[in-house]
Amino acid sequence: MTAKLFTPIQLGGVTLPNRIVVSPMCQYSADDGAMTDWHLIHLGQLAESGPGMLVVEATGVTREGRITHGCTGLYSDGNEAAMARVIQACRRLSRNPIGIQLAHAGRKASTHPPFAGGKPLGAGESPWQTVAPSPIPFNDGWHVPHEMQVGEIRQLAADFVQATLRARRIGFDAVELHSAHGYLLHQFLSPLSNQRKDEYGKNRMKAPLEIAQAVREVWPKERALGARISGNDWMEGGLGADDAVAYAKELKRVGYDYVCVSSGAMSPLAKMKVEPGYQVGFASKVKQNVPIAVRAVGMIADPQQAEDILASGKADMIAMARAFLDNPRWVWHAAERFGVQVDYPPQYARTRHDLWPGAALARPLGSKAAA
Ligand SMILES: Cc1cc2nc3c(=O)[nH]c(=O)nc-3n(C[C@H](O)[C@H](O)[C@H](O)COP(=O)(O)O)c2cc1C
């Protein structure tokens, strides 16, 4: 029987040839939001390695919506042209779908990249005013965000729409709204960061759903539309899996095709229990309760682990981030593990173990030691 990992799945009008997704990963390597040669090579090598879908990193819908000075954006013609160059190159390497995550960092914007400490930008480092539903900083010493006015929330929806139109012109197959990891849409959803007294506080899903709806209206039905949602804030008084179910139900009602269930990053004080598959339970809860395609993510790295999650019906797709950085050929090796034939770029076809049996001795599958 074919491994479930290698069966196709339909999201809206888009067919993923397998259920393995490269999770969105910020590279902090853009120039005023514009992708660079780093992205060309990073995304190119991931595209050619055969994932069912490759999702481009959290991309700011405005300049101020970026996390760092190096984050990608879709707020200018220059951003759009630079991203189009990269995506067109990826298209020449792979026929598989490519998506983009659209985001606004809110109170977590204006920081250094994680590899430079991840702290807020200082006075001499061109910081910018951050925004949030309530003027509560992410942590002590972080920028105090400006509390968004109703007109600014409406403008935010318009900014998401503009970025979506740019993504449509570039030719992405999927758009994924980032409403997890403590960024702006998650900040509206969580009671820890949204303490407004108005309608956007009484109904914390209001702003994210208005934005989701506005994006739905301009994103073609024949492409795929999804969202990354949070299964747990890991904090007393924060969101839990039931909230993820409620939000996913609303996204389904608005016309979304899938959700990816992540968690955490709402507060630095969160006590997360991080272990293999630590978020799968949240994904499974959403899958049991909402008729929407569900992607699981988080410390999934072994092909059998991924297959078991799908075969036991806990999720419909698997996303992986670090496993792909560690081993961009993950899909090929998993295919060999399960005896599945996948397309290789002809230039690399000779790496297939059945064509080059010596490879199995040089690098036993699943073994890093002998790599
Ligand atoms: C380098 C790096 C950058 C990331 N950037 C993003 C991002 O842009 N958007 C997002 O939703 N998650 C981002 N994440 C989180 C991953 O997508 C993923 O959810 C997380 O790493 C857990 O999966 P893993 O255990 O397979 O790495 C990033 C993770 C890494 C390692």
Short mmCIF file of C-alpha atoms and ligand atoms in Angstrom, two decimals:
data_model
loop_
_atom_site.label_atom_id
_atom_site.label_comp_id
_atom_site.label_asym_id
_atom_site.label_seq_id
_atom_site.Cartn_x
_atom_site.Cartn_y
_atom_site.Cartn_z
CA MET A 1 0.00 0.00 0.00
CA THR A 2 1.31 3.45 -0.91
CA ALA A 3 2.41 5.50 2.04
CA LYS A 4 -0.18 8.17 2.80
CA LEU A 5 2.62 10.74 2.72
CA PHE A 6 2.96 10.15 -1.00
CA THR A 7 -0.72 10.35 -1.93
CA PRO A 8 -2.04 13.57 -3.46
CA ILE A 9 -4.30 16.02 -1.68
CA GLN A 10 -6.60 18.68 -3.10
CA LEU A 11 -6.66 22.15 -1.50
CA GLY A 12 -9.20 24.36 -3.23
CA GLY A 13 -8.34 24.00 -6.89
CA VAL A 14 -4.73 22.98 -6.25
CA THR A 15 -3.44 19.41 -6.12
CA LEU A 16 -0.39 18.68 -4.00
CA PRO A 17 1.31 15.57 -5.41
CA ASN A 18 2.31 14.50 -1.91
CA ARG A 19 1.52 15.63 1.64
CA ILE A 20 4.94 16.92 2.59
CA VAL A 21 5.13 20.70 2.91
CA VAL A 22 8.14 22.93 3.43
CA SER A 23 7.07 25.11 6.34
CA PRO A 24 7.48 28.89 5.94
CA MET A 25 10.89 30.00 7.15
CA CYS A 26 12.07 33.60 7.55
CA GLN A 27 15.54 34.05 6.11
CA TYR A 28 16.16 37.66 7.22
CA SER A 29 18.03 38.15 3.96
CA ALA A 30 15.88 40.62 2.03
CA ASP A 31 16.76 44.16 1.02
CA ASP A 32 13.92 46.56 1.99
CA GLY A 33 11.50 43.66 1.61
CA ALA A 34 12.93 42.52 -1.74
CA MET A 35 14.15 38.95 -2.14
CA THR A 36 17.84 38.51 -2.97
CA ASP A 37 20.05 35.82 -4.46
CA TRP A 38 19.92 34.07 -1.09
CA HIS A 39 16.22 33.41 -1.61
CA LEU A 40 16.80 32.27 -5.18
CA ILE A 41 19.18 29.56 -4.05
CA HIS A 42 17.45 28.69 -0.76
CA LEU A 43 13.99 28.30 -2.32
CA GLY A 44 15.35 26.87 -5.55
CA GLN A 45 17.05 23.93 -3.86
CA LEU A 46 13.96 23.27 -1.73
CA ALA A 47 11.65 23.46 -4.76
CA GLU A 48 13.68 20.97 -6.75
CA SER A 49 13.65 18.43 -3.93
CA GLY A 50 9.99 17.57 -4.51
CA PRO A 51 7.81 18.69 -1.56
CA GLY A 52 4.05 18.63 -2.21
CA MET A 53 4.11 22.36 -1.51
CA LEU A 54 6.78 24.90 -0.67
CA VAL A 55 5.60 27.85 1.43
CA VAL A 56 7.56 31.09 1.23
CA GLU A 57 8.45 32.77 4.50
CA ALA A 58 6.30 35.21 6.51
CA THR A 59 6.13 38.21 4.20
CA GLY A 60 5.14 41.62 5.53
CA VAL A 61 2.07 43.17 3.95
CA THR A 62 3.53 46.57 4.89
CA ARG A 63 7.03 47.81 5.55
CA GLU A 64 6.17 48.17 9.27
CA GLY A 65 4.66 44.68 9.27
CA ARG A 66 8.06 43.05 8.80
CA ILE A 67 9.72 41.51 11.84
CA THR A 68 13.20 42.78 10.94
CA HIS A 69 14.90 45.00 8.38
CA GLY A 70 15.79 41.78 6.53
CA CYS A 71 12.31 40.27 6.23
CA THR A 72 10.59 39.90 2.89
CA GLY A 73 7.66 42.15 2.05
CA LEU A 74 5.04 42.59 -0.64
CA TYR A 75 4.41 46.29 -0.21
CA SER A 76 6.14 47.74 -3.27
CA ASP A 77 6.55 47.12 -6.98
CA GLY A 78 10.23 46.44 -6.31
CA ASN A 79 9.33 43.70 -3.78
CA GLU A 80 6.93 42.17 -6.26
CA ALA A 81 9.45 42.15 -9.11
CA ALA A 82 12.20 40.64 -6.95
CA MET A 83 9.88 37.89 -5.69
CA ALA A 84 8.58 37.20 -9.20
CA ARG A 85 12.16 36.60 -10.37
CA VAL A 86 12.70 34.00 -7.62
CA ILE A 87 9.37 32.25 -8.09
CA GLN A 88 9.75 32.10 -11.86
CA ALA A 89 13.14 30.43 -11.34
CA CYS A 90 11.59 27.91 -8.92
CA ARG A 91 8.90 27.17 -11.53
CA ARG A 92 11.60 26.16 -13.98
CA LEU A 93 12.88 23.65 -11.41
CA SER A 94 9.60 22.14 -10.18
CA ARG A 95 5.97 21.76 -11.19
CA ASN A 96 4.81 21.45 -7.57
CA PRO A 97 2.68 24.15 -5.93
CA ILE A 98 4.29 27.12 -4.22
CA GLY A 99 2.55 29.17 -1.54
CA ILE A 100 3.32 32.32 0.39
CA GLN A 101 2.63 33.24 3.99
CA LEU A 102 1.32 36.80 4.37
CA ALA A 103 1.93 38.40 7.73
CA HIS A 104 2.10 41.45 9.92
CA ALA A 105 4.34 41.25 12.98
CA GLY A 106 2.43 43.87 15.04
CA ARG A 107 4.08 44.36 18.43
CA LYS A 108 6.81 41.84 17.55
CA ALA A 109 8.08 43.99 14.65
CA SER A 110 11.17 46.20 14.60
CA THR A 111 13.61 43.65 15.98
CA HIS A 112 16.92 42.03 15.16
CA PRO A 113 16.88 38.60 13.50
CA PRO A 114 17.16 35.65 15.89
CA PHE A 115 20.75 34.98 14.82
CA ALA A 116 21.61 38.53 15.97
CA GLY A 117 19.83 38.12 19.30
CA GLY A 118 16.21 38.81 18.30
CA LYS A 119 15.92 41.86 20.56
CA PRO A 120 14.05 45.08 19.66
CA LEU A 121 15.93 47.55 17.45
CA GLY A 122 17.68 50.30 19.41
CA ALA A 123 17.41 54.05 18.82
CA GLY A 124 20.30 54.16 16.34
CA GLU A 125 19.13 51.12 14.38
CA SER A 126 16.22 52.64 12.44
CA PRO A 127 13.48 51.21 14.63
CA TRP A 128 9.86 51.91 13.77
CA GLN A 129 6.60 52.38 15.65
CA THR A 130 4.93 49.05 16.19
CA VAL A 131 1.16 48.49 16.34
CA ALA A 132 -1.11 46.06 18.20
CA PRO A 133 -4.72 45.71 19.37
CA SER A 134 -3.67 47.00 22.81
CA PRO A 135 -0.60 48.98 23.91
CA ILE A 136 0.97 46.01 25.70
CA PRO A 137 4.61 45.24 24.83
CA PHE A 138 5.68 41.68 24.07
CA ASN A 139 8.11 41.75 26.98
CA ASP A 140 9.89 44.14 29.32
CA GLY A 141 12.12 46.45 27.32
CA TRP A 142 10.25 45.82 24.06
CA HIS A 143 8.63 48.57 21.96
CA VAL A 144 5.30 49.75 23.35
CA PRO A 145 2.91 49.29 20.43
CA HIS A 146 0.47 51.93 19.28
CA GLU A 147 -3.12 50.79 19.92
CA MET A 148 -4.72 50.44 16.51
CA GLN A 149 -7.74 52.62 15.81
CA VAL A 150 -10.71 51.19 13.91
CA GLY A 151 -9.67 53.00 10.74
CA GLU A 152 -6.20 51.47 11.03
CA ILE A 153 -7.69 47.98 11.36
CA ARG A 154 -9.64 48.61 8.15
CA GLN A 155 -6.44 49.82 6.48
CA LEU A 156 -4.71 46.64 7.63
CA ALA A 157 -7.33 44.59 5.77
CA ALA A 158 -6.68 46.74 2.69
CA ASP A 159 -2.93 46.12 3.07
CA PHE A 160 -3.49 42.35 3.21
CA VAL A 161 -5.63 42.64 0.08
CA GLN A 162 -2.94 44.60 -1.79
CA ALA A 163 -0.27 42.05 -0.87
CA THR A 164 -2.63 39.24 -1.90
CA LEU A 165 -3.11 40.87 -5.29
CA ARG A 166 0.65 41.04 -5.67
CA ALA A 167 0.91 37.34 -4.74
CA ARG A 168 -1.79 36.61 -7.31
CA ARG A 169 0.13 38.44 -10.04
CA ILE A 170 3.34 36.61 -9.12
CA GLY A 171 1.42 33.39 -9.68
CA PHE A 172 1.51 31.71 -6.28
CA ASP A 173 -0.70 28.65 -5.93
CA ALA A 174 -1.53 29.30 -2.29
CA VAL A 175 -1.77 32.14 0.18
CA GLU A 176 -1.47 31.39 3.87
CA LEU A 177 -2.50 33.99 6.46
CA HIS A 178 -0.16 34.03 9.43
CA SER A 179 -2.36 34.11 12.51
CA ALA A 180 -0.04 32.30 14.91
CA HIS A 181 3.33 32.76 16.66
CA GLY A 182 2.28 35.93 18.47
CA TYR A 183 2.11 38.10 15.34
CA LEU A 184 -0.58 40.69 14.69
CA LEU A 185 -3.57 38.49 13.80
CA HIS A 186 -2.76 36.22 16.73
CA GLN A 187 -2.42 39.35 18.91
CA PHE A 188 -6.05 40.14 18.06
CA LEU A 189 -7.13 36.56 18.83
CA SER A 190 -5.43 36.14 22.20
CA PRO A 191 -6.82 37.67 25.40
CA LEU A 192 -3.22 38.10 26.56
CA SER A 193 -2.56 40.76 23.90
CA ASN A 194 -6.07 41.98 23.04
CA GLN A 195 -7.64 43.83 25.95
CA ARG A 196 -9.74 46.24 23.90
CA LYS A 197 -13.12 47.31 25.15
CA ASP A 198 -14.59 47.90 21.68
CA GLU A 199 -16.12 45.40 19.24
CA TYR A 200 -12.61 44.20 18.25
CA GLY A 201 -12.00 43.21 21.85
CA LYS A 202 -15.43 41.82 22.68
CA ASN A 203 -15.14 39.60 19.61
CA ARG A 204 -11.44 38.84 19.30
CA MET A 205 -11.92 36.97 16.03
CA LYS A 206 -13.47 40.03 14.37
CA ALA A 207 -10.30 41.62 12.92
CA PRO A 208 -8.66 38.37 11.74
CA LEU A 209 -11.92 37.22 10.14
CA GLU A 210 -12.53 40.56 8.42
CA ILE A 211 -9.03 40.27 6.98
CA ALA A 212 -9.53 36.61 6.09
CA GLN A 213 -12.77 37.50 4.31
CA ALA A 214 -11.19 40.41 2.43
CA VAL A 215 -8.35 38.15 1.26
CA ARG A 216 -10.85 35.45 0.24
CA GLU A 217 -12.66 37.94 -1.97
CA VAL A 218 -9.58 38.66 -4.09
CA TRP A 219 -7.90 35.25 -4.04
CA PRO A 220 -9.03 32.97 -6.90
CA LYS A 221 -11.13 29.94 -5.90
CA GLU A 222 -9.05 27.77 -8.24
CA ARG A 223 -5.99 28.37 -6.07
CA ALA A 224 -5.57 27.36 -2.40
CA LEU A 225 -6.19 29.53 0.63
CA GLY A 226 -5.15 28.67 4.16
CA ALA A 227 -4.04 30.02 7.50
CA ARG A 228 -1.53 29.17 10.15
CA ILE A 229 -3.34 29.12 13.47
CA SER A 230 -2.30 28.64 17.07
CA GLY A 231 -3.32 25.55 19.01
CA ASN A 232 -2.07 26.80 22.37
CA ASP A 233 -0.56 29.94 23.92
CA TRP A 234 0.99 27.75 26.65
CA MET A 235 0.00 30.45 29.14
CA GLU A 236 -2.55 30.72 31.91
CA GLY A 237 -5.46 32.74 30.49
CA GLY A 238 -4.27 32.28 26.89
CA LEU A 239 -5.72 30.45 23.93
CA GLY A 240 -6.09 26.68 23.82
CA ALA A 241 -7.09 23.98 21.35
CA ASP A 242 -10.83 24.78 21.67
CA ASP A 243 -10.11 28.31 20.47
CA ALA A 244 -8.21 26.88 17.51
CA VAL A 245 -11.27 24.76 16.69
CA ALA A 246 -13.57 27.80 16.89
CA TYR A 247 -11.29 29.88 14.65
CA ALA A 248 -10.84 27.07 12.13
CA LYS A 249 -14.63 26.68 11.93
CA GLU A 250 -14.95 30.36 11.08
CA LEU A 251 -12.17 30.17 8.51
CA LYS A 252 -13.94 27.23 6.90
CA ARG A 253 -17.17 29.24 6.84
CA VAL A 254 -15.37 32.13 5.14
CA GLY A 255 -14.13 29.71 2.48
CA TYR A 256 -10.63 28.68 3.58
CA ASP A 257 -9.24 25.38 2.31
CA TYR A 258 -6.77 24.45 5.03
CA VAL A 259 -5.19 25.35 8.36
CA CYS A 260 -1.73 24.60 9.72
CA VAL A 261 -1.88 24.17 13.49
CA SER A 262 1.16 25.54 15.31
CA SER A 263 1.43 27.06 18.80
CA GLY A 264 3.36 29.31 21.13
CA ALA A 265 5.40 32.52 20.72
CA MET A 266 2.63 34.72 22.16
CA SER A 267 4.67 35.41 25.28
CA PRO A 268 8.31 34.87 26.25
CA LEU A 269 7.01 33.58 29.60
CA ALA A 270 5.17 30.66 28.00
CA LYS A 271 6.05 27.25 29.35
CA MET A 272 6.05 25.10 26.25
CA LYS A 273 6.45 21.36 26.31
CA VAL A 274 8.55 20.84 23.23
CA GLU A 275 9.07 17.22 22.18
CA PRO A 276 8.64 15.23 18.96
CA GLY A 277 5.19 15.90 17.49
CA TYR A 278 4.29 18.24 20.36
CA GLN A 279 1.64 20.12 18.35
CA VAL A 280 0.02 17.13 16.65
CA GLY A 281 -2.62 16.82 19.38
CA PHE A 282 -3.85 20.35 18.59
CA ALA A 283 -4.00 19.57 14.87
CA SER A 284 -5.86 16.36 15.59
CA LYS A 285 -8.44 18.19 17.69
CA VAL A 286 -9.08 20.63 14.84
CA LYS A 287 -9.32 17.75 12.36
CA GLN A 288 -11.86 15.90 14.53
CA ASN A 289 -14.09 18.95 14.80
CA VAL A 290 -13.81 20.94 11.58
CA PRO A 291 -14.26 19.74 7.99
CA ILE A 292 -11.14 21.49 6.71
CA ALA A 293 -7.78 20.10 5.58
CA VAL A 294 -5.34 20.17 8.50
CA ARG A 295 -1.57 20.37 8.44
CA ALA A 296 0.48 19.30 11.45
CA VAL A 297 3.88 20.83 12.24
CA GLY A 298 6.50 20.83 14.95
CA MET A 299 9.38 18.46 15.67
CA ILE A 300 8.38 16.05 12.94
CA ALA A 301 11.53 14.84 11.26
CA ASP A 302 11.39 11.10 10.73
CA PRO A 303 9.48 9.72 7.71
CA GLN A 304 7.78 6.96 9.75
CA GLN A 305 6.72 9.51 12.38
CA ALA A 306 5.20 11.67 9.63
CA GLU A 307 3.49 8.69 8.01
CA ASP A 308 2.01 7.52 11.32
CA ILE A 309 0.45 10.96 11.94
CA LEU A 310 -1.29 10.83 8.56
CA ALA A 311 -2.17 7.13 8.67
CA SER A 312 -3.79 7.51 12.10
CA GLY A 313 -5.96 10.35 10.77
CA LYS A 314 -4.54 13.05 13.03
CA ALA A 315 -3.75 15.37 10.13
CA ASP A 316 -3.92 15.55 6.33
CA MET A 317 -0.48 17.03 5.65
CA ILE A 318 2.84 17.44 7.42
CA ALA A 319 4.93 20.61 7.39
CA MET A 320 8.57 20.59 8.35
CA ALA A 321 11.05 23.41 8.77
CA ARG A 322 14.32 22.38 10.41
CA ALA A 323 14.29 18.90 8.90
CA PHE A 324 14.40 20.52 5.45
CA LEU A 325 17.24 22.86 6.40
CA ASP A 326 19.13 19.86 7.71
CA ASN A 327 18.32 17.69 4.72
CA PRO A 328 16.75 19.32 1.66
CA ARG A 329 16.52 15.84 0.08
CA TRP A 330 14.14 14.66 2.81
CA VAL A 331 11.42 13.86 0.25
CA TRP A 332 13.68 11.64 -1.84
CA HIS A 333 14.93 9.73 1.17
CA ALA A 334 11.42 9.27 2.58
CA ALA A 335 10.26 8.03 -0.83
CA GLU A 336 13.02 5.45 -0.88
CA ARG A 337 12.17 4.40 2.67
CA PHE A 338 8.59 3.68 1.56
CA GLY A 339 9.50 2.27 -1.86
CA VAL A 340 7.82 5.11 -3.73
CA GLN A 341 9.10 6.44 -7.07
CA VAL A 342 9.36 10.22 -7.22
CA ASP A 343 10.63 12.55 -9.92
CA TYR A 344 14.26 13.54 -9.61
CA PRO A 345 15.81 16.33 -11.61
CA PRO A 346 17.59 14.33 -14.34
CA GLN A 347 20.90 15.93 -13.35
CA TYR A 348 20.59 14.30 -9.91
CA ALA A 349 18.85 11.06 -10.86
CA ARG A 350 21.97 9.02 -10.24
CA THR A 351 21.70 9.64 -6.49
CA ARG A 352 18.75 7.21 -6.41
CA HIS A 353 19.84 4.27 -4.32
CA ASP A 354 18.49 1.70 -6.77
CA LEU A 355 20.69 3.26 -9.46
CA TRP A 356 23.66 3.69 -7.14
CA PRO A 357 23.45 0.91 -4.54
CA GLY A 358 26.75 2.01 -3.02
CA ALA A 359 24.95 5.04 -1.62
CA ALA A 360 23.07 2.87 0.84
CA LEU A 361 26.37 1.78 2.34
CA ALA A 362 27.88 5.24 2.29
CA ARG A 363 24.85 6.86 3.88
CA PRO A 364 22.34 4.51 5.51
CA LEU A 365 18.90 6.07 5.31
CA GLY A 366 17.91 7.87 8.47
CA SER A 367 21.48 7.94 9.69
CA LYS A 368 23.12 11.28 10.19
CA ALA A 369 26.29 9.79 11.55
CA ALA A 370 27.41 8.40 8.23
CA ALA A 371 26.24 11.39 6.13
C1 LIG B 1 14.68 29.41 10.37
C2 LIG B 1 13.22 29.36 10.72
C3 LIG B 1 12.38 30.37 10.27
C4 LIG B 1 10.99 30.31 10.54
N1 LIG B 1 10.15 31.25 10.00
C5 LIG B 1 8.81 31.07 10.07
C6 LIG B 1 7.92 31.86 9.30
O1 LIG B 1 8.32 32.68 8.48
N2 LIG B 1 6.60 31.66 9.48
C7 LIG B 1 6.11 30.70 10.34
O2 LIG B 1 4.89 30.56 10.47
N3 LIG B 1 6.95 29.92 11.03
C8 LIG B 1 8.27 30.06 10.89
N4 LIG B 1 9.11 29.20 11.54
C9 LIG B 1 8.54 28.07 12.27
C10 LIG B 1 8.47 26.85 11.35
O3 LIG B 1 7.69 27.08 10.19
C11 LIG B 1 7.92 25.62 12.11
O4 LIG B 1 6.58 25.85 12.45
C12 LIG B 1 8.73 25.32 13.37
O5 LIG B 1 10.11 25.44 13.13
C13 LIG B 1 8.45 23.92 13.89
O6 LIG B 1 8.70 22.98 12.89
P1 LIG B 1 10.05 22.11 12.83
O7 LIG B 1 10.15 21.37 14.15
O8 LIG B 1 9.82 21.20 11.64
O9 LIG B 1 11.21 23.04 12.61
C14 LIG B 1 10.49 29.25 11.31
C15 LIG B 1 11.35 28.27 11.79
C16 LIG B 1 12.69 28.30 11.49
C17 LIG B 1 13.58 27.19 11.97
#
